[in-house]
Amino acid sequence: MLDALTVAVCVAALALAAWCGFAAYRDQPTKDWHFIGMAVVTLLVLAQLIVGIVQLARGEKAEEGTTIFVAYLLGALCAVPVAGFMSLAERSRWGSATVAAGAVVLAVLEVRLHDIWTVG
Amino acid sequence: MGGTREARETAAGGRTRLVSGPGMLVVWLYGVMSVGAASRSVYEITAKFDQAPLAYSLSAVAALVYVFITYTLVRGGETARRAALVCCAAELAGVLVVGTWTLLEPSAFPDSTVWSEFGYGYVFIPVLLPLTGIWWLRRSRAA
């Protein structure tokens, strides 16, 4: 369940990055549809946070330790919303570029999360 | 977009705004590196400082530099711009020195730092970010 969510978030984040990167390329600020996209990605990350905490509560262990695992889950949850608020303050292509960068950061965090959770 | 820039730059109480246009992206990346480096070094120093004291201390220094630059960028103004410029130069020097050091003497570093191998573990962002920062800060010099 957690692995599937991690892959889903990673793919969704990369799609969001490409979408907002394209908006930046076309010299456009973020629009309502972009914010819906950010909300979808954020909901996926929220689901991942809940599933992760439930699995820890059931007694499963993260390979690199609970502290790091929870810290990364929280960091992943913040990445896209914070970038989204910054794009509201910067109504130009650079706001879109910031969201794209935020989504790339999220994708990287997901790869790290996978390493942190999985043995090996 | 170019026409409104000057108007926006001095909007916040006469200070030069450093977080408009490309500056927003720069401050976001510095924010990410601040959070990443700071949380990493807090964890490393509290949980396992004895394993690699040198590496973890250097990561903490990197975190302080990132937090300070993020703060000056958000604050804006000519003094902050100069301070940020100095710190970006120090950051670049730090990345180059620590990067070279980790390559020449790997035995001194049982664990990696944020700036190991020129920031290889962070997709080379640590070595690219100060260059971008210096470019942006020089461009937004008060007219």
Short mmCIF file of C-alpha atoms in Angstrom, two decimals, chain A residues 8-117:
data_model
loop_
_atom_site.label_atom_id
_atom_site.label_comp_id
_atom_site.label_asym_id
_atom_site.label_seq_id
_atom_site.Cartn_x
_atom_site.Cartn_y
_atom_site.Cartn_z
CA ALA A 8 1.73 7.30 -7.41
CA VAL A 9 2.91 10.47 -5.65
CA CYS A 10 6.21 10.38 -7.54
CA VAL A 11 4.49 10.08 -10.93
CA ALA A 12 1.88 12.73 -10.04
CA ALA A 13 4.61 15.10 -8.83
CA LEU A 14 6.60 14.71 -12.03
CA ALA A 15 3.45 15.32 -14.09
CA LEU A 16 2.73 18.48 -12.07
CA ALA A 17 6.35 19.59 -12.58
CA ALA A 18 6.05 19.12 -16.34
CA TRP A 19 2.69 20.92 -16.42
CA CYS A 20 3.86 23.94 -14.43
CA GLY A 21 7.21 23.90 -16.21
CA PHE A 22 5.27 24.15 -19.49
CA ALA A 23 3.27 27.09 -18.09
CA ALA A 24 6.55 28.81 -17.15
CA TYR A 25 7.91 28.11 -20.62
CA ARG A 26 4.81 29.73 -22.15
CA ASP A 27 5.26 32.75 -19.86
CA GLN A 28 2.08 32.09 -17.88
CA PRO A 29 1.37 32.34 -14.14
CA THR A 30 -0.28 29.44 -12.26
CA LYS A 31 -4.01 29.23 -12.88
CA ASP A 32 -6.98 27.56 -11.18
CA TRP A 33 -6.35 24.26 -12.96
CA HIS A 34 -2.79 24.21 -11.71
CA PHE A 35 -4.04 24.71 -8.17
CA ILE A 36 -6.45 21.80 -8.58
CA GLY A 37 -3.48 19.74 -9.74
CA MET A 38 -1.49 20.81 -6.67
CA ALA A 39 -4.46 19.90 -4.45
CA VAL A 40 -4.65 16.40 -5.98
CA VAL A 41 -0.92 15.83 -5.43
CA THR A 42 -1.18 17.15 -1.87
CA LEU A 43 -4.13 14.85 -1.10
CA LEU A 44 -2.08 11.88 -2.32
CA VAL A 45 0.79 12.92 -0.02
CA LEU A 46 -1.68 13.34 2.86
CA ALA A 47 -2.96 9.80 2.23
CA GLN A 48 0.64 8.61 2.23
CA LEU A 49 1.29 10.33 5.57
CA ILE A 50 -1.76 8.67 7.13
CA VAL A 51 -0.93 5.23 5.73
CA GLY A 52 2.69 5.63 6.86
CA ILE A 53 1.66 6.52 10.42
CA VAL A 54 -0.88 3.67 10.54
CA GLN A 55 1.81 1.20 9.46
CA LEU A 56 4.18 2.52 12.13
CA ALA A 57 1.38 2.25 14.72
CA ARG A 58 0.85 -1.37 13.69
CA GLY A 59 4.45 -2.04 14.68
CA GLU A 60 6.15 -2.04 11.30
CA LYS A 61 9.60 -0.46 11.27
CA ALA A 62 11.14 1.96 8.80
CA GLU A 63 14.58 0.71 7.78
CA GLU A 64 16.41 3.99 8.54
CA GLY A 65 14.44 4.88 11.66
CA THR A 66 11.07 6.33 12.60
CA THR A 67 12.28 9.91 13.12
CA ILE A 68 13.70 10.28 9.62
CA PHE A 69 10.68 8.55 8.08
CA VAL A 70 8.14 10.86 9.74
CA ALA A 71 10.30 13.93 9.02
CA TYR A 72 10.37 13.08 5.33
CA LEU A 73 6.61 12.41 5.28
CA LEU A 74 5.98 15.86 6.78
CA GLY A 75 8.50 17.51 4.47
CA ALA A 76 6.82 15.88 1.47
CA LEU A 77 3.44 17.18 2.66
CA CYS A 78 4.70 20.78 2.83
CA ALA A 79 6.68 21.00 -0.43
CA VAL A 80 3.91 21.59 -2.99
CA PRO A 81 1.53 23.75 -0.87
CA VAL A 82 4.34 26.12 0.12
CA ALA A 83 5.45 26.47 -3.50
CA GLY A 84 1.78 27.03 -4.42
CA PHE A 85 1.45 29.93 -1.95
CA MET A 86 4.68 31.42 -3.29
CA SER A 87 3.23 31.29 -6.81
CA LEU A 88 0.25 33.31 -5.53
CA ALA A 89 2.69 36.01 -4.44
CA GLU A 90 4.54 35.92 -7.77
CA ARG A 91 1.99 36.15 -10.58
CA SER A 92 4.40 35.56 -13.44
CA ARG A 93 6.15 32.68 -15.17
CA TRP A 94 8.53 32.53 -12.20
CA GLY A 95 5.67 31.52 -9.90
CA SER A 96 4.97 28.58 -12.21
CA ALA A 97 8.68 27.74 -12.26
CA THR A 98 8.68 27.72 -8.44
CA VAL A 99 5.79 25.22 -8.34
CA ALA A 100 7.58 23.08 -10.92
CA ALA A 101 10.71 23.13 -8.74
CA GLY A 102 8.59 22.26 -5.70
CA ALA A 103 7.12 19.25 -7.49
CA VAL A 104 10.60 18.05 -8.49
CA VAL A 105 11.69 18.37 -4.85
CA LEU A 106 8.64 16.26 -3.88
CA ALA A 107 9.58 13.56 -6.42
CA VAL A 108 13.11 13.42 -4.98
CA LEU A 109 11.70 13.20 -1.44
CA GLU A 110 9.55 10.24 -2.56
CA VAL A 111 12.59 8.38 -3.86
CA ARG A 112 14.32 8.99 -0.52
CA LEU A 113 11.15 7.90 1.34
CA HIS A 114 11.20 4.62 -0.55
CA ASP A 115 14.84 4.04 0.50
CA ILE A 116 14.08 4.98 4.09
CA TRP A 117 11.14 2.57 4.34
#
